[in-house]
Each structure stands twice: as C-alpha cells, then as structure tokens.
XYZ file of N, CA and C in Angstrom:
216
model
N 0.849 -1.176 0.000
C 0.000 0.000 0.000
C 0.891 1.234 0.000
N 0.662 2.146 -0.929
C 1.471 3.347 -1.039
C 1.075 4.404 -0.031
N 1.938 5.376 0.115
C 1.666 6.472 1.050
C 0.595 7.384 0.475
N -0.257 7.882 1.338
C -1.302 8.812 0.940
C -0.634 10.087 0.431
N -1.181 10.719 -0.611
C -0.561 11.937 -1.163
C -0.371 13.054 -0.133
N -1.209 13.094 0.891
C -1.070 14.128 1.910
C -0.093 13.721 3.001
N 0.398 12.506 2.955
C 1.272 12.015 4.013
C 0.471 11.199 5.000
N 1.072 10.877 6.102
C 0.415 10.063 7.118
C -0.033 10.931 8.281
N -1.325 10.865 8.589
C -1.854 11.552 9.758
C -1.717 10.581 10.923
N -0.832 10.886 11.840
C -0.512 9.995 12.954
C -1.546 10.136 14.066
N -2.546 9.252 14.046
C -3.620 9.303 15.041
C -3.091 9.160 16.465
N -1.994 8.448 16.636
C -1.468 8.243 17.989
C -0.942 9.538 18.598
N -0.647 10.528 17.769
C -0.143 11.810 18.258
C -1.200 12.904 18.244
N -2.410 12.568 17.804
C -3.486 13.562 17.712
C -3.992 13.936 19.102
N -4.084 15.232 19.353
C -4.696 15.762 20.570
C -5.963 16.473 20.100
N -7.098 15.811 20.286
C -8.354 16.309 19.754
C -8.895 17.440 20.612
N -9.380 18.479 19.937
C -9.951 19.627 20.624
C -11.228 20.054 19.920
N -12.079 20.724 20.656
C -13.346 21.212 20.106
C -13.530 22.658 20.520
N -14.559 23.265 20.014
C -14.837 24.662 20.357
C -14.949 24.801 21.869
N -14.390 25.868 22.375
C -14.413 26.125 23.811
C -15.843 26.138 24.324
N -16.085 25.399 25.384
C -17.399 25.359 25.992
C -18.356 24.352 25.381
N -17.971 23.707 24.294
C -18.847 22.724 23.644
C -18.773 21.408 24.409
N -19.862 21.056 25.070
C -19.904 19.812 25.840
C -20.877 18.815 25.230
N -21.321 19.075 23.999
C -22.285 18.183 23.366
C -21.666 16.810 23.104
N -22.535 15.821 22.986
C -22.081 14.453 22.758
C -21.510 14.276 21.359
N -22.019 15.020 20.411
C -21.589 14.903 19.022
C -21.070 16.253 18.535
N -19.777 16.473 18.721
C -19.161 17.743 18.345
C -18.087 17.494 17.292
N -17.780 18.522 16.539
C -16.657 18.466 15.618
C -15.389 18.665 16.431
N -14.423 17.785 16.229
C -13.137 17.907 16.900
C -12.044 17.993 15.850
N -11.002 18.758 16.140
C -9.867 18.878 15.241
C -8.579 18.573 15.999
N -7.583 18.130 15.246
C -6.256 17.868 15.806
C -5.227 18.298 14.772
N -4.158 18.911 15.249
C -3.071 19.380 14.396
C -1.863 18.491 14.651
N -1.440 17.748 13.619
C -0.291 16.849 13.739
C 0.661 17.173 12.591
N 1.835 17.666 12.963
C 2.820 18.105 11.972
C 2.165 19.122 11.046
N 2.169 18.878 9.738
C 1.593 19.842 8.800
C 0.219 19.413 8.297
N -0.435 18.506 9.016
C -1.764 18.056 8.638
C -2.771 18.363 9.748
N -4.032 18.510 9.338
C -5.113 18.780 10.282
C -6.163 17.694 10.094
N -6.575 17.078 11.199
C -7.614 16.062 11.151
C -8.898 16.604 11.754
N -10.026 16.115 11.247
C -11.336 16.518 11.760
C -12.178 15.255 11.916
N -12.872 15.144 13.056
C -13.717 13.974 13.296
C -14.957 14.367 14.085
N -15.889 13.416 14.169
C -17.097 13.557 14.976
C -16.796 12.928 16.333
N -16.938 13.687 17.410
C -16.601 13.178 18.740
C -17.467 11.987 19.145
N -18.655 11.857 18.561
C -19.529 10.734 18.884
C -18.996 9.428 18.308
N -18.087 9.521 17.340
C -17.488 8.344 16.710
C -15.968 8.478 16.727
N -15.349 8.408 17.899
C -13.902 8.640 17.980
C -13.060 7.650 17.180
N -13.595 6.473 16.899
C -12.864 5.505 16.081
C -13.352 5.507 14.636
N -14.203 6.469 14.308
C -14.750 6.578 12.961
C -13.779 7.280 12.030
N -14.271 7.670 10.864
C -13.409 8.298 9.862
C -12.883 9.658 10.310
N -11.717 9.989 9.798
C -11.075 11.279 10.051
C -10.844 11.950 8.705
N -11.355 13.163 8.546
C -11.041 13.956 7.364
C -9.676 14.578 7.586
N -8.818 14.516 6.581
C -7.466 15.053 6.709
C -7.280 16.193 5.712
N -6.777 17.315 6.223
C -6.556 18.513 5.421
C -5.081 18.884 5.435
N -4.597 19.415 4.315
C -3.303 20.090 4.330
C -3.528 21.477 4.913
N -2.465 22.196 5.214
C -2.629 23.549 5.762
C -3.365 24.447 4.772
N -3.043 24.349 3.486
C -3.712 25.182 2.474
C -5.203 24.846 2.383
N -5.537 23.563 2.442
C -6.941 23.161 2.400
C -7.680 23.654 3.642
N -7.034 23.550 4.797
C -7.643 24.008 6.046
C -7.895 25.510 5.993
N -6.896 26.256 5.534
C -7.045 27.707 5.427
C -8.211 28.068 4.521
N -8.358 27.366 3.388
C -9.455 27.627 2.457
C -10.800 27.272 3.103
N -10.861 26.164 3.836
C -12.078 25.750 4.526
C -12.495 26.792 5.566
N -11.549 27.219 6.394
C -11.848 28.205 7.442
C -12.286 29.526 6.810
N -11.595 29.966 5.763
C -11.974 31.213 5.089
C -13.382 31.111 4.518
N -13.722 29.963 3.923
C -15.068 29.761 3.391
C -16.116 29.805 4.480
N -15.820 29.188 5.620
C -16.766 29.195 6.734
C -16.951 30.626 7.250
N -15.867 31.368 7.365
C -15.967 32.751 7.842
C -16.742 33.629 6.864
N -16.663 33.325 5.571
C -17.359 34.114 4.557
C -18.806 33.684 4.355
N -19.239 32.652 5.104
C -20.614 32.180 4.972
C -20.841 31.247 3.802
N -19.796 30.734 3.211
C -19.883 29.877 2.045
C -20.725 28.615 2.298
N -20.764 28.164 3.539
C -21.459 26.930 3.871
C -22.792 27.156 4.571
N -23.238 28.401 4.662
C -24.512 28.702 5.302
C -25.657 28.060 4.517
N -26.654 27.577 5.212
C -27.787 26.905 4.574
C -28.914 27.863 4.230
N -28.825 29.099 4.628
C -29.881 30.077 4.369
C -29.951 30.441 2.911
C-alpha cells in the first residue's frame, strides 16, 4: 500500500480539541499533527477522520468565515 498523497496523519499523536465550551455528545473535533489537520465527529472517535493540508484548512476556514457553507 502506497503512502497517501497528503502524508500520514498519525492518530497516535493527535490531541483532539473542540470549540471552547462545547460539551455536546456529538461535536466536531480537530487535531493538528505536523503539517496536517484532522477533523472527526466526537460521537465516533474511532470513525473516519477527514485530513486537510494547511492550504486546504485555510481555504475551509476562510469559506466558513465568509458564509460559504450557510444553509440560508
């Protein structure tokens, strides 16, 4: 099996964090490991992890701040 184009996201080194004050059972959590960012659902800690490069993360955050993902 070849290496993923983004590299290896080392789950063993991930320190998952969520928005300050969010105590919900199902929250978005992120972890920064080396130059990659992982995102998961806290309700499924062993479930899938979305992996972003720094450039992809920056574009995602900018889109969220600009309302690109608003449902209205």
